[in-house]
Amino acid sequence: LRLKGGLRLQQRSFFSWGSKPAPTKAFVPMLESTIPEIRHLAEQYAANGRGCGKDCSKPKTFSCPQCGFPTHCTEECYNSDKNKHEPYIQDLKIIYEDMLDLRSGRKFPEFDFPGPSQVWERTDVTNWLAFLSDRGFKSPLGKIGDARGPEQILLQERSVRHISSMFTYPLTIAHAIFWHRALGDPAKLERKNSDGHLIPWRIAILGPRAEATLPVRVWLELCAIFPEAAFDLHLVGPEVPDKLHEQVTEINDNKLTVTWTRGLYQDVVEYHDPPDLFVLYNSGVGHAAQQETWKDALHLVFNKSGFKPAIFTAHSKEDAARDYSYLTRRQDCRYILRPEENPFMSLRKDAAVNSVRHIINSNHSYGIVRGAPPEGLITGGLMDRLRHAFNSA
């Protein structure tokens, strides 16, 4: 049996009592996929990707028979590079299998999202399995967390990867709010300010890409985790789709408001209230090519926003280290939480288009940074000075 797009499987029911169909080692190459989206992606890998294990500018027209990705320029090159390529095969194979599964036409109970909790009890935000089980998310086998045996666990892991690729964005924020005193004392989550809101509740998400098109229901998960809170999210960046520009959505009795603005933060900041928290997902600020792009926005975040915290996420440990190196060299900010691995990273991996050996996870790591006044100068009134002294201790 050949699945739509290219994976050859033994002919048996895909979800027959949780038994996972065993794929043969032979993949239909991505370059030959019947799914235009996958074939177009493969063409990008072939034209731009580095994978031969040497400085080779030739198109990668030979596909690895074990993972289906175009990885080498010729079969001879592939055979001579097998030992170096071997460590990446399993990740690439899973990436391709997940692509095919999402386009298989099967029903997806994973995306029948649970509604608000009927009982006021804090949702477990320790890790993906605990959270998804606590909230009642489902896989084709039933409730996530109920899988038994290796076959069922493999299917459940795939479901968790699909869900995590969407919910990594609100869950990264939730984890930071709940576990890190840098954003407030977790023991005082029930305490509200004079307006009846928790802090931080106004959140500015700068430079969103894929996350700008997430269903609003995904962001509503913040309200499920913190039912006593009301959140006001503002997604602003040049990659916000035109159709969403200046759109405002309010749901769940105004417990969640989401606003989209297409543009640069420095061009629109004067028209919006200052946030309590900034979030920059996978910004790549540590890359030299991105530093000029972010220059004006970061100046505002660190110097003109009341020294509010900012969460910076990264695609990988290496990207996080690069961001850390750049931000620690700046004179206008400091880390209040050094980058660490994010338990709510996307578990669905991707291969960078310019190198199939660069395997990444969205929001793999995150750190928290706060603007800092020039040394010796503390702005604001007495309470601001005391707060700054406390945070610097």
CSV table of C-alpha atoms in Angstrom, one decimal:
chain,number,residue,atom,x,y,z
A,1,LEU,CA,0.0,0.0,0.0
A,2,ARG,CA,1.3,3.4,-0.9
A,3,LEU,CA,0.2,6.4,1.2
A,4,LYS,CA,-0.7,9.6,-0.5
A,5,GLY,CA,2.7,11.3,-1.1
A,6,GLY,CA,5.0,8.4,-1.1
A,7,LEU,CA,5.6,6.2,2.0
A,8,ARG,CA,5.1,2.5,1.1
A,9,LEU,CA,3.4,0.6,3.9
A,10,GLN,CA,2.3,-3.0,4.4
A,11,GLN,CA,-1.3,-3.3,3.6
A,12,ARG,CA,-3.2,-3.3,6.9
A,13,SER,CA,-5.4,-0.9,8.8
A,14,PHE,CA,-3.5,2.1,9.9
A,15,PHE,CA,-5.4,2.3,13.3
A,16,SER,CA,-6.4,-1.3,13.8
A,17,TRP,CA,-6.4,-1.5,17.7
A,18,GLY,CA,-3.4,0.7,18.0
A,19,SER,CA,-1.1,-1.5,16.0
A,20,LYS,CA,1.3,0.8,14.1
A,21,PRO,CA,1.8,-0.1,10.4
A,22,ALA,CA,5.4,-1.1,9.8
A,23,PRO,CA,6.9,1.0,7.0
A,24,THR,CA,9.4,-0.7,4.8
A,25,LYS,CA,12.8,0.9,4.4
A,26,ALA,CA,12.0,2.0,0.9
A,27,PHE,CA,10.6,5.6,0.7
A,28,VAL,CA,9.2,7.2,-2.3
A,29,PRO,CA,11.6,10.2,-2.6
A,30,MET,CA,10.2,13.5,-1.6
A,31,LEU,CA,11.3,14.8,-5.1
A,32,GLU,CA,8.8,12.2,-6.5
A,33,SER,CA,6.0,12.9,-4.1
A,34,THR,CA,2.5,13.2,-5.5
A,35,ILE,CA,1.8,16.0,-3.0
A,36,PRO,CA,2.9,19.3,-4.6
A,37,GLU,CA,3.7,20.9,-1.2
A,38,ILE,CA,6.2,18.2,-0.3
A,39,ARG,CA,7.6,18.0,-3.8
A,40,HIS,CA,8.2,21.8,-3.8
A,41,LEU,CA,9.9,21.6,-0.4
A,42,ALA,CA,12.1,18.8,-1.7
A,43,GLU,CA,13.1,21.0,-4.6
A,44,GLN,CA,14.2,23.7,-2.2
A,45,TYR,CA,16.3,21.2,-0.3
A,46,ALA,CA,17.8,19.9,-3.5
A,47,ALA,CA,18.7,23.4,-4.8
A,48,ASN,CA,20.0,24.9,-1.5
A,49,GLY,CA,20.8,22.2,0.9
A,50,ARG,CA,24.3,21.2,2.0
A,51,GLY,CA,24.5,17.5,2.8
A,52,CYS,CA,27.2,15.9,0.9
A,53,GLY,CA,29.6,16.1,3.8
A,54,LYS,CA,31.9,18.3,1.7
A,55,ASP,CA,32.0,21.7,0.0
A,56,CYS,CA,29.7,20.8,-2.9
A,57,SER,CA,27.6,23.3,-4.9
A,58,LYS,CA,25.9,20.7,-7.1
A,59,PRO,CA,22.1,20.2,-6.7
A,60,LYS,CA,21.2,17.4,-4.3
A,61,THR,CA,19.3,15.2,-6.7
A,62,PHE,CA,20.0,11.9,-5.1
A,63,SER,CA,17.5,10.9,-2.3
A,64,CYS,CA,18.5,8.8,0.7
A,65,PRO,CA,16.6,5.5,0.3
A,66,GLN,CA,16.1,5.3,4.1
A,67,CYS,CA,14.6,8.8,4.8
A,68,GLY,CA,13.4,10.0,1.4
A,69,PHE,CA,15.1,13.4,1.7
A,70,PRO,CA,17.3,14.7,-1.2
A,71,THR,CA,20.7,14.6,0.6
A,72,HIS,CA,23.5,14.1,-1.9
A,73,CYS,CA,24.5,15.0,-5.4
A,74,THR,CA,25.1,11.4,-6.6
A,75,GLU,CA,24.7,7.9,-5.4
A,76,GLU,CA,28.5,7.6,-5.3
A,77,CYS,CA,28.7,10.6,-3.0
A,78,TYR,CA,26.0,9.1,-0.9
A,79,ASN,CA,27.8,5.8,-0.5
A,80,SER,CA,31.1,7.5,0.4
A,81,ASP,CA,29.4,9.7,3.0
A,82,LYS,CA,27.2,7.1,4.6
A,83,ASN,CA,28.9,7.1,8.0
A,84,LYS,CA,28.5,10.8,8.4
A,85,HIS,CA,25.0,10.8,7.1
A,86,GLU,CA,23.8,7.9,9.4
A,87,PRO,CA,23.2,10.0,12.6
A,88,TYR,CA,20.6,12.2,10.8
A,89,ILE,CA,18.6,9.5,9.1
A,90,GLN,CA,16.2,8.7,11.9
A,91,ASP,CA,15.3,12.4,12.5
A,92,LEU,CA,14.8,13.0,8.8
A,93,LYS,CA,12.7,9.8,8.4
A,94,ILE,CA,10.4,11.0,11.2
A,95,ILE,CA,10.1,14.4,9.7
A,96,TYR,CA,9.0,12.9,6.4
A,97,GLU,CA,6.6,10.5,8.1
A,98,ASP,CA,5.0,13.3,10.0
A,99,MET,CA,4.5,15.3,6.7
A,100,LEU,CA,2.8,12.4,5.2
A,101,ASP,CA,0.6,11.7,8.2
A,102,LEU,CA,-0.7,15.2,8.2
A,103,ARG,CA,-1.7,14.9,4.6
A,104,SER,CA,-3.0,11.3,4.8
A,105,GLY,CA,-6.7,12.2,4.9
A,106,ARG,CA,-7.3,10.4,8.2
A,107,LYS,CA,-9.3,12.0,11.0
A,108,PHE,CA,-7.4,13.9,13.5
A,109,PRO,CA,-8.7,13.7,17.1
A,110,GLU,CA,-5.5,15.5,18.1
A,111,PHE,CA,-7.1,18.7,16.8
A,112,ASP,CA,-10.5,18.3,18.6
A,113,PHE,CA,-9.2,20.6,21.3
A,114,PRO,CA,-10.7,20.3,24.8
A,115,GLY,CA,-12.7,23.2,26.1
A,116,PRO,CA,-12.3,25.2,29.3
A,117,SER,CA,-11.7,23.2,32.5
A,118,GLN,CA,-14.9,22.6,34.4
A,119,VAL,CA,-13.1,22.5,37.7
A,120,TRP,CA,-10.8,25.3,39.0
A,121,GLU,CA,-7.6,23.4,39.4
A,122,ARG,CA,-4.2,24.4,38.1
A,123,THR,CA,-3.2,22.5,34.9
A,124,ASP,CA,0.1,20.6,35.1
A,125,VAL,CA,2.7,22.7,33.2
A,126,THR,CA,5.7,20.4,33.9
A,127,ASN,CA,6.0,18.8,30.5
A,128,TRP,CA,4.0,17.9,27.4
A,129,LEU,CA,2.8,14.5,28.5
A,130,ALA,CA,1.6,15.7,31.9
A,131,PHE,CA,-0.1,18.8,30.4
A,132,LEU,CA,-1.8,17.0,27.5
A,133,SER,CA,-3.0,14.2,29.7
A,134,ASP,CA,-4.2,16.7,32.4
A,135,ARG,CA,-6.2,18.7,29.8
A,136,GLY,CA,-7.6,15.7,28.0
A,137,PHE,CA,-6.1,16.0,24.6
A,138,LYS,CA,-6.6,12.9,22.4
A,139,SER,CA,-4.7,10.7,20.0
A,140,PRO,CA,-6.3,8.2,17.5
A,141,LEU,CA,-6.0,5.7,20.4
A,142,GLY,CA,-7.9,7.7,23.0
A,143,LYS,CA,-6.8,10.1,25.7
A,144,ILE,CA,-3.1,11.0,25.5
A,145,GLY,CA,-1.3,9.4,28.4
A,146,ASP,CA,-3.3,6.1,28.2
A,147,ALA,CA,-1.0,4.4,25.6
A,148,ARG,CA,0.3,1.0,26.6
A,149,GLY,CA,3.0,-1.0,24.9
A,150,PRO,CA,5.6,0.2,22.3
A,151,GLU,CA,3.3,0.2,19.3
A,152,GLN,CA,0.7,2.4,21.0
A,153,ILE,CA,3.4,4.7,22.5
A,154,LEU,CA,4.9,5.3,19.0
A,155,LEU,CA,1.5,6.4,17.7
A,156,GLN,CA,0.9,8.6,20.7
A,157,GLU,CA,4.3,10.2,20.3
A,158,ARG,CA,3.4,11.2,16.7
A,159,SER,CA,0.1,12.8,18.0
A,160,VAL,CA,2.1,14.7,20.7
A,161,ARG,CA,4.5,16.0,18.0
A,162,HIS,CA,1.5,17.3,15.9
A,163,ILE,CA,-0.1,19.0,18.9
A,164,SER,CA,3.2,20.4,20.2
A,165,SER,CA,4.0,22.1,16.9
A,166,MET,CA,1.0,24.4,17.5
A,167,PHE,CA,0.7,24.7,21.3
A,168,THR,CA,4.4,25.4,21.9
A,169,TYR,CA,3.7,29.1,21.5
A,170,PRO,CA,1.2,29.6,24.3
A,171,LEU,CA,2.8,26.9,26.5
A,172,THR,CA,6.2,28.5,26.4
A,173,ILE,CA,4.7,31.7,27.7
A,174,ALA,CA,2.7,29.8,30.3
A,175,HIS,CA,5.7,27.9,31.5
A,176,ALA,CA,7.7,31.1,31.9
A,177,ILE,CA,4.9,32.8,33.8
A,178,PHE,CA,4.4,29.9,36.2
A,179,TRP,CA,7.9,28.7,36.9
A,180,HIS,CA,10.1,31.7,36.8
A,181,ARG,CA,10.0,34.4,39.5
A,182,ALA,CA,11.4,36.8,36.9
A,183,LEU,CA,7.9,37.3,35.7
A,184,GLY,CA,6.3,37.4,39.1
A,185,ASP,CA,5.8,35.2,42.2
A,186,PRO,CA,4.0,32.0,41.3
A,187,ALA,CA,2.6,31.8,44.8
A,188,LYS,CA,0.7,35.1,44.2
A,189,LEU,CA,-0.9,34.2,40.8
A,190,GLU,CA,-4.4,34.9,42.3
A,191,ARG,CA,-3.4,38.5,43.3
A,192,LYS,CA,-4.7,41.0,40.8
A,193,ASN,CA,-3.8,44.6,40.1
A,194,SER,CA,-6.1,47.5,40.5
A,195,ASP,CA,-7.7,46.8,37.2
A,196,GLY,CA,-8.5,43.3,38.2
A,197,HIS,CA,-5.9,41.8,35.9
A,198,LEU,CA,-3.0,39.6,36.6
A,199,ILE,CA,0.6,40.6,35.7
A,200,PRO,CA,1.8,40.0,33.0
A,201,TRP,CA,-1.4,40.1,31.0
A,202,ARG,CA,-0.6,42.4,28.1
A,203,ILE,CA,1.8,40.5,25.9
A,204,ALA,CA,3.4,41.8,22.7
A,205,ILE,CA,4.7,39.1,20.3
A,206,LEU,CA,7.2,40.7,18.0
A,207,GLY,CA,8.1,39.4,14.5
A,208,PRO,CA,5.7,36.5,14.4
A,209,ARG,CA,5.8,34.2,11.4
A,210,ALA,CA,3.9,30.9,11.5
A,211,GLU,CA,2.5,31.7,14.9
A,212,ALA,CA,0.7,34.7,13.4
A,213,THR,CA,-1.7,32.3,11.6
A,214,LEU,CA,-2.4,30.0,14.5
A,215,PRO,CA,-6.1,29.6,15.3
A,216,VAL,CA,-7.2,31.8,18.2
A,217,ARG,CA,-8.3,28.7,20.0
A,218,VAL,CA,-4.6,27.8,20.4
A,219,TRP,CA,-3.9,31.0,22.3
A,220,LEU,CA,-7.0,30.5,24.4
A,221,GLU,CA,-5.1,27.7,26.2
A,222,LEU,CA,-3.4,30.5,28.2
A,223,CYS,CA,-6.8,31.1,29.8
A,224,ALA,CA,-7.3,27.4,30.5
A,225,ILE,CA,-4.1,27.3,32.4
A,226,PHE,CA,-4.7,30.6,34.2
A,227,PRO,CA,-8.5,30.8,34.5
A,228,GLU,CA,-8.3,33.7,36.9
A,229,ALA,CA,-6.5,35.8,34.3
A,230,ALA,CA,-7.4,37.9,31.2
A,231,PHE,CA,-4.9,38.1,28.4
A,232,ASP,CA,-4.4,40.8,25.7
A,233,LEU,CA,-2.0,39.6,23.0
A,234,HIS,CA,-0.7,41.8,20.3
A,235,LEU,CA,1.1,40.1,17.4
A,236,VAL,CA,3.0,42.7,15.4
A,237,GLY,CA,5.5,42.1,12.6
A,238,PRO,CA,6.1,42.5,8.8
A,239,GLU,CA,5.1,38.8,8.2
A,240,VAL,CA,1.6,39.1,9.7
A,241,PRO,CA,-0.8,38.3,6.8
A,242,ASP,CA,-2.5,41.3,5.1
A,243,LYS,CA,-5.9,39.7,5.8
A,244,LEU,CA,-5.2,39.8,9.6
A,245,HIS,CA,-3.8,43.4,9.7
A,246,GLU,CA,-5.7,45.5,12.3
A,247,GLN,CA,-8.0,42.6,13.1
A,248,VAL,CA,-9.1,42.3,16.8
A,249,THR,CA,-10.7,39.2,18.2
A,250,GLU,CA,-12.2,38.9,21.6
A,251,ILE,CA,-13.5,35.5,22.9
A,252,ASN,CA,-14.5,33.7,26.0
A,253,ASP,CA,-16.2,36.7,27.7
A,254,ASN,CA,-13.3,39.0,27.0
A,255,LYS,CA,-10.8,36.7,28.8
A,256,LEU,CA,-8.7,36.8,25.6
A,257,THR,CA,-8.1,39.6,23.2
A,258,VAL,CA,-5.9,39.1,20.2
A,259,THR,CA,-4.8,41.9,17.9
A,260,TRP,CA,-2.7,41.6,14.7
A,261,THR,CA,-0.7,44.4,13.2
A,262,ARG,CA,1.3,44.1,10.0
A,263,GLY,CA,4.3,46.3,10.4
A,264,LEU,CA,7.5,47.0,12.4
A,265,TYR,CA,7.1,47.4,16.1
A,266,GLN,CA,9.0,50.7,16.0
A,267,ASP,CA,6.5,52.1,13.6
A,268,VAL,CA,3.3,51.2,15.5
A,269,VAL,CA,4.4,51.3,19.2
A,270,GLU,CA,3.0,54.8,19.8
A,271,TYR,CA,-0.5,53.6,18.9
A,272,HIS,CA,-0.7,50.8,21.5
A,273,ASP,CA,-0.5,50.5,25.3
A,274,PRO,CA,2.9,49.3,26.5
A,275,PRO,CA,2.9,45.6,27.3
A,276,ASP,CA,3.8,43.8,30.5
A,277,LEU,CA,5.8,41.2,28.6
A,278,PHE,CA,7.5,40.9,25.2
A,279,VAL,CA,8.0,37.6,23.4
A,280,LEU,CA,10.3,37.0,20.4
A,281,TYR,CA,9.9,33.5,19.1
A,282,ASN,CA,13.0,32.1,17.3
A,283,SER,CA,14.1,35.6,16.4
A,284,GLY,CA,17.7,34.7,15.5
A,285,VAL,CA,19.0,38.0,17.0
A,286,GLY,CA,22.4,36.5,17.5
A,287,HIS,CA,22.9,36.1,13.7
A,288,ALA,CA,24.8,39.0,12.2
A,289,ALA,CA,22.3,39.2,9.4
A,290,GLN,CA,19.4,39.7,11.8
A,291,GLN,CA,20.9,42.3,14.1
A,292,GLU,CA,20.3,45.2,11.9
A,293,THR,CA,16.7,44.0,11.3
A,294,TRP,CA,16.0,44.0,15.1
A,295,LYS,CA,18.1,47.1,16.0
A,296,ASP,CA,15.3,49.7,16.4
A,297,ALA,CA,12.8,47.3,17.9
A,298,LEU,CA,15.2,46.1,20.6
A,299,HIS,CA,16.2,49.7,21.4
A,300,LEU,CA,12.5,50.3,22.2
A,301,VAL,CA,12.1,47.1,24.1
A,302,PHE,CA,15.1,47.6,26.3
A,303,ASN,CA,15.1,51.4,26.7
A,304,LYS,CA,11.6,52.8,26.2
A,305,SER,CA,9.3,50.2,27.7
A,306,GLY,CA,9.8,50.5,31.5
A,307,PHE,CA,12.4,47.7,31.6
A,308,LYS,CA,9.7,45.1,31.0
A,309,PRO,CA,10.9,41.5,30.5
A,310,ALA,CA,11.3,39.8,27.1
A,311,ILE,CA,11.2,36.1,26.4
A,312,PHE,CA,13.7,35.1,23.6
A,313,THR,CA,13.3,31.6,22.2
A,314,ALA,CA,15.7,29.8,19.8
A,315,HIS,CA,15.5,26.9,17.4
A,316,SER,CA,18.5,25.0,18.9
A,317,LYS,CA,21.1,25.0,21.6
A,318,GLU,CA,23.5,26.6,19.1
A,319,ASP,CA,21.1,29.4,18.2
A,320,ALA,CA,20.4,30.1,21.9
A,321,ALA,CA,24.1,30.4,22.6
A,322,ARG,CA,24.5,32.8,19.6
A,323,ASP,CA,21.6,34.9,20.9
A,324,TYR,CA,23.1,34.9,24.4
A,325,SER,CA,26.5,36.0,23.2
A,326,TYR,CA,25.0,38.9,21.3
A,327,LEU,CA,22.6,40.1,24.0
A,328,THR,CA,25.2,39.9,26.8
A,329,ARG,CA,27.4,42.2,24.8
A,330,ARG,CA,24.7,44.8,24.6
A,331,GLN,CA,24.9,47.6,27.2
A,332,ASP,CA,21.2,48.1,27.6
A,333,CYS,CA,19.9,44.8,28.8
A,334,ARG,CA,20.7,41.8,31.1
A,335,TYR,CA,19.6,38.2,31.4
A,336,ILE,CA,17.4,37.4,34.3
A,337,LEU,CA,17.1,33.8,33.2
A,338,ARG,CA,19.9,32.4,31.0
A,339,PRO,CA,18.8,30.3,28.1
A,340,GLU,CA,17.7,26.8,29.0
A,341,GLU,CA,16.0,23.9,27.3
A,342,ASN,CA,12.3,24.5,27.0
A,343,PRO,CA,10.1,21.5,28.2
A,344,PHE,CA,7.4,22.9,25.8
A,345,MET,CA,9.5,23.1,22.7
A,346,SER,CA,7.8,21.8,19.5
A,347,LEU,CA,8.6,18.1,19.4
A,348,ARG,CA,8.0,18.0,15.7
A,349,LYS,CA,11.5,18.6,14.2
A,350,ASP,CA,12.4,20.3,11.0
A,351,ALA,CA,15.4,20.3,8.8
A,352,ALA,CA,16.8,23.7,7.8
A,353,VAL,CA,16.3,24.2,4.0
A,354,ASN,CA,20.0,25.1,3.6
A,355,SER,CA,21.2,22.0,5.4
A,356,VAL,CA,19.4,18.8,6.2
A,357,ARG,CA,22.0,18.2,8.9
A,358,HIS,CA,20.7,21.2,10.8
A,359,ILE,CA,17.8,19.7,12.7
A,360,ILE,CA,15.7,22.3,14.6
A,361,ASN,CA,12.8,22.5,17.0
A,362,SER,CA,10.7,25.6,17.3
A,363,ASN,CA,11.2,27.2,20.7
A,364,HIS,CA,13.9,24.6,21.7
A,365,SER,CA,15.3,27.0,24.3
A,366,TYR,CA,14.3,30.2,26.0
A,367,GLY,CA,15.8,32.8,28.2
A,368,ILE,CA,14.4,36.0,29.7
A,369,VAL,CA,16.0,39.4,29.3
A,370,ARG,CA,15.2,42.7,30.8
A,371,GLY,CA,16.2,46.2,29.7
A,372,ALA,CA,18.8,47.7,32.1
A,373,PRO,CA,19.5,51.4,32.6
A,374,PRO,CA,23.1,52.7,32.1
A,375,GLU,CA,25.3,51.8,35.1
A,376,GLY,CA,24.9,54.3,37.9
A,377,LEU,CA,21.6,55.6,36.6
A,378,ILE,CA,18.3,54.3,38.0
A,379,THR,CA,15.3,56.0,36.6
A,380,GLY,CA,11.8,56.4,38.1
A,381,GLY,CA,10.5,57.0,41.6
A,382,LEU,CA,11.3,55.4,44.8
A,383,MET,CA,9.4,52.2,44.1
A,384,ASP,CA,11.0,51.8,40.7
A,385,ARG,CA,14.4,52.2,42.4
A,386,LEU,CA,13.6,49.7,45.1
A,387,ARG,CA,12.3,47.2,42.5
A,388,HIS,CA,15.4,47.6,40.3
A,389,ALA,CA,17.6,47.0,43.4
A,390,PHE,CA,15.6,43.9,44.3
A,391,ASN,CA,15.8,42.5,40.7
A,392,SER,CA,19.5,43.2,40.5
A,393,ALA,CA,20.2,41.4,43.8
